[in-house]
mmCIF file of N, CA and C in Angstrom:
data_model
loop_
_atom_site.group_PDB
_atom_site.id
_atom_site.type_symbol
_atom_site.label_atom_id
_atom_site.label_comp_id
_atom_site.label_asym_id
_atom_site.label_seq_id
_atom_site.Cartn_x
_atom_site.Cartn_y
_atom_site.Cartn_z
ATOM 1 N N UNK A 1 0.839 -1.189 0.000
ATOM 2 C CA UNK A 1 0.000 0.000 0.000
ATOM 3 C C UNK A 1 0.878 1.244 0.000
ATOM 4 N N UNK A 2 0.186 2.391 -0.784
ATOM 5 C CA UNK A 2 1.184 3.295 -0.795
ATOM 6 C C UNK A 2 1.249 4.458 0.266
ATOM 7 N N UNK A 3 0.244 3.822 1.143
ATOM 8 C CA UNK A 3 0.537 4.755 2.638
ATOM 9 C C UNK A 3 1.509 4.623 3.037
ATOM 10 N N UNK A 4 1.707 2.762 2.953
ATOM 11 C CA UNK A 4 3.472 2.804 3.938
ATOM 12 C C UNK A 4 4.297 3.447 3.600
ATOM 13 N N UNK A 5 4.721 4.197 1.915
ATOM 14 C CA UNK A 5 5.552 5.062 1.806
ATOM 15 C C UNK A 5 6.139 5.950 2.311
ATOM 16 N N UNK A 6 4.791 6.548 3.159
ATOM 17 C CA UNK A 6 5.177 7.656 4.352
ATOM 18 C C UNK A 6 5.390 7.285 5.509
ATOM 19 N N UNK A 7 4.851 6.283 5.835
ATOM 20 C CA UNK A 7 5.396 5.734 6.854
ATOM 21 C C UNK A 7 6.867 5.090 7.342
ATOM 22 N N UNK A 8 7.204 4.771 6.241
ATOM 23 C CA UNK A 8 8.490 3.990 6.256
ATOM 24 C C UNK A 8 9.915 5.671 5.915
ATOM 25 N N UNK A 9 9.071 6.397 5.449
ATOM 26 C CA UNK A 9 9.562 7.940 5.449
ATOM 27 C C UNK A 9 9.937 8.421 7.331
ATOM 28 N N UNK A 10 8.822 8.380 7.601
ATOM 29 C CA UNK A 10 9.242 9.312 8.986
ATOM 30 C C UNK A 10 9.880 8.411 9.665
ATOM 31 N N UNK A 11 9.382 6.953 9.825
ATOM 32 C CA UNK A 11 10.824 5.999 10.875
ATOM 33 C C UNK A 11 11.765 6.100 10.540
ATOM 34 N N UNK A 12 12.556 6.405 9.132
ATOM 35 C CA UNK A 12 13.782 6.654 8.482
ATOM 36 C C UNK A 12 14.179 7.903 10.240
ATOM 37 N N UNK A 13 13.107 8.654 10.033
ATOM 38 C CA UNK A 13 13.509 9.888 11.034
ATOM 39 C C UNK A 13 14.158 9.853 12.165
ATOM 40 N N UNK A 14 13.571 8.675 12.806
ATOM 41 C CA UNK A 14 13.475 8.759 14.351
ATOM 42 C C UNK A 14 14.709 9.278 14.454
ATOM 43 N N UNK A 15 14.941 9.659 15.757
ATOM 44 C CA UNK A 15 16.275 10.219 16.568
ATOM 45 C C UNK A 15 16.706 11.164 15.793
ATOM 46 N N UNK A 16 16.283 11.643 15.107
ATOM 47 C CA UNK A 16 16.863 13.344 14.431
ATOM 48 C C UNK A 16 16.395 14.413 15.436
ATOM 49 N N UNK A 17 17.317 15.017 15.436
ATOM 50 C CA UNK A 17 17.400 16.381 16.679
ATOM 51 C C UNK A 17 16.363 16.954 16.274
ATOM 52 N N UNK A 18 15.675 17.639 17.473
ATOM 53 C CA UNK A 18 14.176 18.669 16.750
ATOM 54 C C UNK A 18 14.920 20.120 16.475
ATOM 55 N N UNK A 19 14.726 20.937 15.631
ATOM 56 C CA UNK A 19 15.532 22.503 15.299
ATOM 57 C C UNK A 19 14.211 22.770 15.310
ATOM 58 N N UNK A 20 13.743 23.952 15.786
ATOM 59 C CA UNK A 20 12.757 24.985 15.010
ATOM 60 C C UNK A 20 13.467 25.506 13.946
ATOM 61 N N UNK A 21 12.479 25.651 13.259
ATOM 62 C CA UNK A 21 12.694 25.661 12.072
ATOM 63 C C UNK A 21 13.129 24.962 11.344
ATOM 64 N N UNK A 22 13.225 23.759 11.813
ATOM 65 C CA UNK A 22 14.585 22.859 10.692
ATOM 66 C C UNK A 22 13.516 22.154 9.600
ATOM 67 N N UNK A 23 13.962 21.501 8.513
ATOM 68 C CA UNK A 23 13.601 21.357 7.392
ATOM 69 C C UNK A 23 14.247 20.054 6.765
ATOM 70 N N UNK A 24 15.538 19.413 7.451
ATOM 71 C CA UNK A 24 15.470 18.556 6.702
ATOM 72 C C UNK A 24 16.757 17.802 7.633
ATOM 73 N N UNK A 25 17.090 16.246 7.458
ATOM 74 C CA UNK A 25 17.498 15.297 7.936
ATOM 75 C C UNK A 25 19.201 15.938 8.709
ATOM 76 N N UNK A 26 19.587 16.411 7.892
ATOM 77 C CA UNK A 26 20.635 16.861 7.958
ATOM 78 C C UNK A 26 20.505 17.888 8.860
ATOM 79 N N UNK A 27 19.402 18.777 9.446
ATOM 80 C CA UNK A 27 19.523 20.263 9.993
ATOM 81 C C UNK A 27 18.704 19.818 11.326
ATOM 82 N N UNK A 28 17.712 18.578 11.202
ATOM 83 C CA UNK A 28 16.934 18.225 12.249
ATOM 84 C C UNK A 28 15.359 18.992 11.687
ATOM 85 N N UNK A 29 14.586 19.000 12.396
ATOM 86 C CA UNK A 29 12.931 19.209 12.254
ATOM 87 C C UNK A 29 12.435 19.704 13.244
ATOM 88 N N UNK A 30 11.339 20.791 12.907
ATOM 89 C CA UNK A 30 10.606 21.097 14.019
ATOM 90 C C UNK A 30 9.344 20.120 13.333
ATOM 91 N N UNK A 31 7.953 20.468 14.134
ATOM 92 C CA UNK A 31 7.072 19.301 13.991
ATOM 93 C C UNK A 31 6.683 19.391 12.471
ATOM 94 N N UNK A 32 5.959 21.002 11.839
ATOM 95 C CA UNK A 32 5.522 20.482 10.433
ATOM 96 C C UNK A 32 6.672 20.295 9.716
ATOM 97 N N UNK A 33 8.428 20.993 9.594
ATOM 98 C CA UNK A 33 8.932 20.601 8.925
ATOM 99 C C UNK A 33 9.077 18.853 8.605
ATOM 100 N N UNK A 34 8.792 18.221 10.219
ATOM 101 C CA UNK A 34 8.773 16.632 9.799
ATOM 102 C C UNK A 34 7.626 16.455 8.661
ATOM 103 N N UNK A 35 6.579 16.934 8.895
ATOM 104 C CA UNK A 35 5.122 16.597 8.248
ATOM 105 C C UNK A 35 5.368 17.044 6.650
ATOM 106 N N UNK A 36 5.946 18.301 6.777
ATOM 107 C CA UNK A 36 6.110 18.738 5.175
ATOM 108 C C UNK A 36 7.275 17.505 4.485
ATOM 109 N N UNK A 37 8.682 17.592 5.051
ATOM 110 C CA UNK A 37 9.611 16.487 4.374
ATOM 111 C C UNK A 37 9.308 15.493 3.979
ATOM 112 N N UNK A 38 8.230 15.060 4.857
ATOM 113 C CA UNK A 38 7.776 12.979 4.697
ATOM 114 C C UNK A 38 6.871 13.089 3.734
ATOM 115 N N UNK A 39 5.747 14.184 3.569
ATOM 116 C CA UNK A 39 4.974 14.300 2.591
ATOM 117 C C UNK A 39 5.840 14.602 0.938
ATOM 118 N N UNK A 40 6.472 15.369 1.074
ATOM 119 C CA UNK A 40 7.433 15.822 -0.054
ATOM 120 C C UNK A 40 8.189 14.617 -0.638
ATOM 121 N N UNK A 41 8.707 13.687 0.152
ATOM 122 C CA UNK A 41 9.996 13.188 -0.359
ATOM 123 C C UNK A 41 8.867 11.506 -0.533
ATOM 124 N N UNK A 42 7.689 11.510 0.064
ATOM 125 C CA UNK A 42 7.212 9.722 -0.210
ATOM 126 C C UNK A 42 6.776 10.466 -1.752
ATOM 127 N N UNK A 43 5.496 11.024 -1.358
ATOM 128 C CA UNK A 43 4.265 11.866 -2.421
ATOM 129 C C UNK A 43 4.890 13.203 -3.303
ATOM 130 N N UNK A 44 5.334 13.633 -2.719
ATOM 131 C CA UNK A 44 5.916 14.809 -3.918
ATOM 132 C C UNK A 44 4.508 15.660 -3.497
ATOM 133 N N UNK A 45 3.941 15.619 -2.243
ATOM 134 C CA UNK A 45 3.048 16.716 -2.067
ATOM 135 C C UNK A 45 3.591 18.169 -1.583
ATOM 136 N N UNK A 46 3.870 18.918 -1.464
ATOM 137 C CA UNK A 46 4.334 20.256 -1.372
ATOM 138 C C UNK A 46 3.548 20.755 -0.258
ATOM 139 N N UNK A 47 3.680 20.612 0.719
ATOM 140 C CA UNK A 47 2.693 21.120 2.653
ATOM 141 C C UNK A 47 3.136 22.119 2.489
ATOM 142 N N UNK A 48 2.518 23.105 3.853
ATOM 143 C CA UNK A 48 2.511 24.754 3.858
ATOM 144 C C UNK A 48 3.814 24.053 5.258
ATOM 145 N N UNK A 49 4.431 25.335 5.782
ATOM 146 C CA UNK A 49 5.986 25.017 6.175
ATOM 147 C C UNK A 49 5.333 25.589 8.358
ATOM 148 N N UNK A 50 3.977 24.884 8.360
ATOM 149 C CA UNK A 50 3.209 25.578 9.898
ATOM 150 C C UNK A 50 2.262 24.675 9.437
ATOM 151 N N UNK A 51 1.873 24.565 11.149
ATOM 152 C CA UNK A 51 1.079 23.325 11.764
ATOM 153 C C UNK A 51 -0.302 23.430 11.542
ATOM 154 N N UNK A 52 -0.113 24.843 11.718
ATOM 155 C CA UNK A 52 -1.741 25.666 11.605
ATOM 156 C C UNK A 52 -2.491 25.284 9.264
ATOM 157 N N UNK A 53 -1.501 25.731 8.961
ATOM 158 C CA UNK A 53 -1.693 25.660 7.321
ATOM 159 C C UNK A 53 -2.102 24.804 7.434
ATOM 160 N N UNK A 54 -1.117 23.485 7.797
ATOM 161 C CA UNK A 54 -1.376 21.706 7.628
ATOM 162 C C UNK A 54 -2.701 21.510 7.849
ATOM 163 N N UNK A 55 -3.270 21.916 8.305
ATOM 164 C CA UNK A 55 -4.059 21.491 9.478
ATOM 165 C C UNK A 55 -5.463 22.066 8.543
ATOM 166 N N UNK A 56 -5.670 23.040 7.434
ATOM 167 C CA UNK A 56 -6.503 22.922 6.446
ATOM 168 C C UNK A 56 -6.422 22.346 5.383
ATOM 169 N N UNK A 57 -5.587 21.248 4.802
ATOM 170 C CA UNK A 57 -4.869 20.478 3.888
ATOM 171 C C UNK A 57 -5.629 19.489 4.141
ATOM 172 N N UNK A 58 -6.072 18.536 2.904
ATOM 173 C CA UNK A 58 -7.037 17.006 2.944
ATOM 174 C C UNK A 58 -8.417 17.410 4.108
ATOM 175 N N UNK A 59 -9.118 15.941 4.421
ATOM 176 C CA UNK A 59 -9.982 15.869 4.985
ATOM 177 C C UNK A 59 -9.763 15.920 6.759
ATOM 178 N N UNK A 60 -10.684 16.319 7.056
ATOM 179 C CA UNK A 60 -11.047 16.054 8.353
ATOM 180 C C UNK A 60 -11.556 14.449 8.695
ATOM 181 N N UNK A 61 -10.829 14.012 9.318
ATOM 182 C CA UNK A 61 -11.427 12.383 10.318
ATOM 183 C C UNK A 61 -11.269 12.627 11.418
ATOM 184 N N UNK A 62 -12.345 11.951 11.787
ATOM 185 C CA UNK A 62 -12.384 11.880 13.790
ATOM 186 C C UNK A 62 -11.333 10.809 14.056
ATOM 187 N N UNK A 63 -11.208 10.803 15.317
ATOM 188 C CA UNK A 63 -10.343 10.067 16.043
ATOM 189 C C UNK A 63 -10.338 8.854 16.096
ATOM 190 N N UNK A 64 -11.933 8.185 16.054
ATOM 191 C CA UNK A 64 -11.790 6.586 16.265
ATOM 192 C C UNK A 64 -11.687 5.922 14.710
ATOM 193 N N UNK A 65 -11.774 7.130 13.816
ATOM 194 C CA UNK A 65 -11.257 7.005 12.361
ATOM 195 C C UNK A 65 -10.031 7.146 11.494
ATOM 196 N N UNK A 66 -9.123 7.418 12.888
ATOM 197 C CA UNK A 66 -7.643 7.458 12.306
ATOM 198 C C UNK A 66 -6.950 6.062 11.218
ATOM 199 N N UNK A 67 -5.707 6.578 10.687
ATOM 200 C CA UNK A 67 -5.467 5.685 9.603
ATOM 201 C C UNK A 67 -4.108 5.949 10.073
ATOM 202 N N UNK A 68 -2.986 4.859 9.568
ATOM 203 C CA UNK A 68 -1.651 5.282 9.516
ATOM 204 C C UNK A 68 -1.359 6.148 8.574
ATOM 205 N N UNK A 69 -0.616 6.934 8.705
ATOM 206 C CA UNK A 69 -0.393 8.344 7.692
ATOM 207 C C UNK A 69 -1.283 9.198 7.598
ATOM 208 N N UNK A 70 -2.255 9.348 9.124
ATOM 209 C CA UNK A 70 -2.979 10.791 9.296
ATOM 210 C C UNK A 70 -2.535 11.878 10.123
ATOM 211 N N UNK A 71 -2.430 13.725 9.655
ATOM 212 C CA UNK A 71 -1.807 13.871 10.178
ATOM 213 C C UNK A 71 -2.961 14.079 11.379
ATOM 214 N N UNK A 72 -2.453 14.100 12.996
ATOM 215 C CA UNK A 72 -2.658 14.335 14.042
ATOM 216 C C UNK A 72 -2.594 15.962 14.619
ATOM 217 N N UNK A 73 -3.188 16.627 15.359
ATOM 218 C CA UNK A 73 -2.906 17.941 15.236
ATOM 219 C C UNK A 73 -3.061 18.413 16.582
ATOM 220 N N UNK A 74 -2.504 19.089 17.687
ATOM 221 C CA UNK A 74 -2.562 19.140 19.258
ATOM 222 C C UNK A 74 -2.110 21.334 19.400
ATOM 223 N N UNK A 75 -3.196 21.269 20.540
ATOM 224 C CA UNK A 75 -2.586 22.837 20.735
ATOM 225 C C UNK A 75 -1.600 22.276 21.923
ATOM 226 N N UNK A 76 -0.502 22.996 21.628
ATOM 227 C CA UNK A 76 0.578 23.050 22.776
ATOM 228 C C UNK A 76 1.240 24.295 23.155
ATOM 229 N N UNK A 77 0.980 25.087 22.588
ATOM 230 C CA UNK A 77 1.269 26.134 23.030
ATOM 231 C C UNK A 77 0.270 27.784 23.321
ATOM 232 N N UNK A 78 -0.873 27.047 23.508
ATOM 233 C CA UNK A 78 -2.215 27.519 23.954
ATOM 234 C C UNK A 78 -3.014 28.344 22.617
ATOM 235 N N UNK A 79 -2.330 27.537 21.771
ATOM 236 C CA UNK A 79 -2.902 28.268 20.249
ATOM 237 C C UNK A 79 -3.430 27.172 19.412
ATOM 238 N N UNK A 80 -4.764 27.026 19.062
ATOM 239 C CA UNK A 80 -5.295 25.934 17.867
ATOM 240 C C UNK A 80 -4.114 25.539 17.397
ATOM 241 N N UNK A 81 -3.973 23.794 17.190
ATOM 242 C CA UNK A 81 -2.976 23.599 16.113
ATOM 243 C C UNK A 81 -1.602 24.073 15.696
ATOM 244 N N UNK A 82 -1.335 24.022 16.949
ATOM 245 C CA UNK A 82 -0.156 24.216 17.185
ATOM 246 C C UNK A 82 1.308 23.599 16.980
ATOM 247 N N UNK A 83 0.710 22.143 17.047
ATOM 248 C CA UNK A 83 1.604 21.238 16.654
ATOM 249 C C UNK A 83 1.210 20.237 15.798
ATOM 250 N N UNK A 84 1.528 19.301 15.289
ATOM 251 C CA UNK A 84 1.202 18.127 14.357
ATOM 252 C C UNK A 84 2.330 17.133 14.605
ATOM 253 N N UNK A 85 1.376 15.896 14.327
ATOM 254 C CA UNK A 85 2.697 14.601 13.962
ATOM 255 C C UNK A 85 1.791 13.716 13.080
ATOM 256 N N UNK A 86 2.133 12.603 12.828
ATOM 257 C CA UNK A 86 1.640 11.546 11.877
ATOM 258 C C UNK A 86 1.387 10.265 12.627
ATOM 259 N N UNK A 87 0.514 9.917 12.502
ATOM 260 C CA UNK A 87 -0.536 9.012 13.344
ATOM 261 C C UNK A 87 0.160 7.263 12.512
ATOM 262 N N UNK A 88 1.322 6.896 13.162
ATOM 263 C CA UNK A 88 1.732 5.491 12.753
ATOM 264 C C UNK A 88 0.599 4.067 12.904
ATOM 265 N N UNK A 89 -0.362 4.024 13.514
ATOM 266 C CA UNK A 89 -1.396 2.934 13.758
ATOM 267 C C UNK A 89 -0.930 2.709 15.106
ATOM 268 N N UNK A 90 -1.853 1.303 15.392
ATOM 269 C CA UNK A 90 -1.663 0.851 16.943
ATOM 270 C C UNK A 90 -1.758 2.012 18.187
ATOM 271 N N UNK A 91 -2.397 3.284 18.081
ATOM 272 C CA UNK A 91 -2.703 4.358 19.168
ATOM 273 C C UNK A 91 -0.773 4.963 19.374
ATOM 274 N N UNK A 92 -0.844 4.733 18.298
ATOM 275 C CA UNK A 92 0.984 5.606 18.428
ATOM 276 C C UNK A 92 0.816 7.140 17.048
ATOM 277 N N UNK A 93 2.053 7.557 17.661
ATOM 278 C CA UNK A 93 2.177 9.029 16.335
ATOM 279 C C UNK A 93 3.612 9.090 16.525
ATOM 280 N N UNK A 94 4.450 9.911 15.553
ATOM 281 C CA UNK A 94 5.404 10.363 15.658
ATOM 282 C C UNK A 94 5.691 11.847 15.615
ATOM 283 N N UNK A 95 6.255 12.618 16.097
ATOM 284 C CA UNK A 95 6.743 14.074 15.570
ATOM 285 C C UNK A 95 8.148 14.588 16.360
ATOM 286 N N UNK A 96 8.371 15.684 15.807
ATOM 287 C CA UNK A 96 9.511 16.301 16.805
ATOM 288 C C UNK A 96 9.091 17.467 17.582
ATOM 289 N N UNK A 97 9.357 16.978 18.639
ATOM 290 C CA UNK A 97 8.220 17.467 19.530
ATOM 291 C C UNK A 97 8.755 18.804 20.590
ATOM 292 N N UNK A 98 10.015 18.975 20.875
ATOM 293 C CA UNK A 98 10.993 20.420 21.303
ATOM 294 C C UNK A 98 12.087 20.662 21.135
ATOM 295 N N UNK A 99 12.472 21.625 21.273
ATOM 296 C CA UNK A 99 13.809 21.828 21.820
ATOM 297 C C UNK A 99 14.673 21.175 22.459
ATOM 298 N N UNK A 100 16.031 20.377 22.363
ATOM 299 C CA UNK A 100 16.525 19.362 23.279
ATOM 300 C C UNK A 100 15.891 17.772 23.053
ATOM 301 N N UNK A 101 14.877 17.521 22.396
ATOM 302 C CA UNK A 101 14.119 16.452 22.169
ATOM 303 C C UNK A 101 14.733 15.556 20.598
ATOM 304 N N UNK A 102 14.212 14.567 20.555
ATOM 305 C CA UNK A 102 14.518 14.121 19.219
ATOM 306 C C UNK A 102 13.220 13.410 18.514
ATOM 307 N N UNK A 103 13.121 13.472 16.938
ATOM 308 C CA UNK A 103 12.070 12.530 16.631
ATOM 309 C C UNK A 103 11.787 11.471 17.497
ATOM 310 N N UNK A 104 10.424 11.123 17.792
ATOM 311 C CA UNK A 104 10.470 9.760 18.583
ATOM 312 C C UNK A 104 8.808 9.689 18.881
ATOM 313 N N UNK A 105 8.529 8.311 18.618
ATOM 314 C CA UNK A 105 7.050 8.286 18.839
ATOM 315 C C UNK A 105 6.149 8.182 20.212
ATOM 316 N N UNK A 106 5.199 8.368 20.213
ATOM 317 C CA UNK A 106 4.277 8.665 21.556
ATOM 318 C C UNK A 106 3.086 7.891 21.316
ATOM 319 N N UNK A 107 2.634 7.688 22.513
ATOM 320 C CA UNK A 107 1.244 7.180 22.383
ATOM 321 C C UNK A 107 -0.122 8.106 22.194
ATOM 322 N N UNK A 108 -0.796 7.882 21.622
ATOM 323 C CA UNK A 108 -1.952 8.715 21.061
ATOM 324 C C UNK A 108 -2.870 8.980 22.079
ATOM 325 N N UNK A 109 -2.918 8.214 22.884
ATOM 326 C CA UNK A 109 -3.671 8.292 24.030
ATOM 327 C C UNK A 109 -3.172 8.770 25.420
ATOM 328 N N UNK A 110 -2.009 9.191 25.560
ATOM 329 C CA UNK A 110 -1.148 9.634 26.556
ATOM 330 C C UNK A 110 -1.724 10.867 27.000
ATOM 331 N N UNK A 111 -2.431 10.957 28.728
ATOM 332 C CA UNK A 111 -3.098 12.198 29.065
ATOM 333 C C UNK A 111 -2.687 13.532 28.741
ATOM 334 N N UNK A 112 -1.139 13.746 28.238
ATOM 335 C CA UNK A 112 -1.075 15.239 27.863
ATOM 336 C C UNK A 112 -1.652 15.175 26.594
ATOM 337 N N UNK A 113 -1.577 14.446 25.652
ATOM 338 C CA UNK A 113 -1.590 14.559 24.151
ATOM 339 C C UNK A 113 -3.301 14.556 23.959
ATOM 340 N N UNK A 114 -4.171 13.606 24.796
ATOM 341 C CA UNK A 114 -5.813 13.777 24.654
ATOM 342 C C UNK A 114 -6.200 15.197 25.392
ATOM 343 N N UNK A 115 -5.917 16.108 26.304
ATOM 344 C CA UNK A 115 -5.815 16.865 26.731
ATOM 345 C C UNK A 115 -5.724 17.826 25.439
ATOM 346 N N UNK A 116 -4.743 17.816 24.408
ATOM 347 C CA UNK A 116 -4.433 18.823 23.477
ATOM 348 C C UNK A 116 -4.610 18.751 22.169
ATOM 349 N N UNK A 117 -5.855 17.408 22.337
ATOM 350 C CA UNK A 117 -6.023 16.817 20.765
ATOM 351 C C UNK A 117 -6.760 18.242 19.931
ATOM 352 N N UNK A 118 -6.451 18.373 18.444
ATOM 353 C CA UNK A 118 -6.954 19.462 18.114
ATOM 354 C C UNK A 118 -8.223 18.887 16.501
ATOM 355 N N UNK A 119 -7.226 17.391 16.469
ATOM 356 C CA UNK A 119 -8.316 16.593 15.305
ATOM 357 C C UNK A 119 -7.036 16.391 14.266
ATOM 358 N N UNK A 120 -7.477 15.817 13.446
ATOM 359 C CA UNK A 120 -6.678 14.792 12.524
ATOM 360 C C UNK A 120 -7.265 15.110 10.753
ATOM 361 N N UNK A 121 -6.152 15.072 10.114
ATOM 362 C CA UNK A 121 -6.677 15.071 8.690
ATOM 363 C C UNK A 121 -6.265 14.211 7.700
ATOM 364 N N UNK A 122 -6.920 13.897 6.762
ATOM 365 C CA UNK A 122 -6.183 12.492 6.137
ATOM 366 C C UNK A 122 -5.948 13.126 4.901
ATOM 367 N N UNK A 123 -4.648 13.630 4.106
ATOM 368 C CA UNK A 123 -3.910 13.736 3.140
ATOM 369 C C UNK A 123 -4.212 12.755 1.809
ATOM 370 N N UNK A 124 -4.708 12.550 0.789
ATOM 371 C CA UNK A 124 -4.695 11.190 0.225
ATOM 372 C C UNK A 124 -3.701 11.637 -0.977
ATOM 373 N N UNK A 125 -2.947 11.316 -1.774
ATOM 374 C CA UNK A 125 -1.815 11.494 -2.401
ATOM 375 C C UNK A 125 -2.645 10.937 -3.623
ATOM 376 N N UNK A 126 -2.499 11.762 -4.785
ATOM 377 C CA UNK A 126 -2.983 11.445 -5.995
ATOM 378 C C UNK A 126 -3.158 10.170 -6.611
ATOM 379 N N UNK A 127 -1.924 9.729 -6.559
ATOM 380 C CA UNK A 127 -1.710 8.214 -7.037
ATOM 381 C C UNK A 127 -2.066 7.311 -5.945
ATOM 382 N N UNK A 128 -3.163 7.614 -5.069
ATOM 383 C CA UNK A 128 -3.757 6.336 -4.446
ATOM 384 C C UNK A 128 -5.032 6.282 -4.220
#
């Protein structure tokens, strides 16, 4: 399936340093730069370079309708959509999540992260 494309994209990631602002493997990632790179480099989709943009991109799905390769979307810094990661299956996500932190996945259900859920959107890539 050509979801795993992206999927097998962001585990490439794990343990890359988080940068704000960063953009790419080599510089490290803040959260949408992860979301924009993995989309870019599986799909050749072109994301807006903020969590907030992402976050009007594809459809809206609820939660008990998540898919692997949806993005996930959380206020964390007391602003709508603030952050994003990509929803791997099994109640897990990945993103880069601060300063000092590195790519690395979380559980979807973990009381800070349901606390800051903001909703999920599913991307579908032309060729699927």
């Amino acid at each position: 399936e050509r979801r795993a494309e992206a999927l097998l994209q962001t585990l490439l990631l794990l343990g890359l340093d988080y940068r704000y602002g960063g953009t790419s493997p080599e510089t490290g990632f803040d959260c949408s730069g992860l979301v924009a790179h993995v989309f870019r480099e599986a799909y050749g989709i072109q994301l807006p370079r903020n969590a907030r943009a992402q976050s009007e991109y594809g459809a809206k799905v609820g939660f008990s309708e998540l898919r692997a390769g949806d993005l996930v979307f959380y206020n964390t810094l007391n602003q709508p959509f603030s952050h994003v990661g990509i929803y791997l299956g099994d109640g897990r996500f990945v993103h880069a999540p601060k300063t000092g932190a590195q790519v690395r996945v979380e559980p979807l259900k973990g009381s800070y992260w349901m606390k800051r859920f903001d909703g999920a959107r599913r991307i579908q890539p032309a060729s699927l």
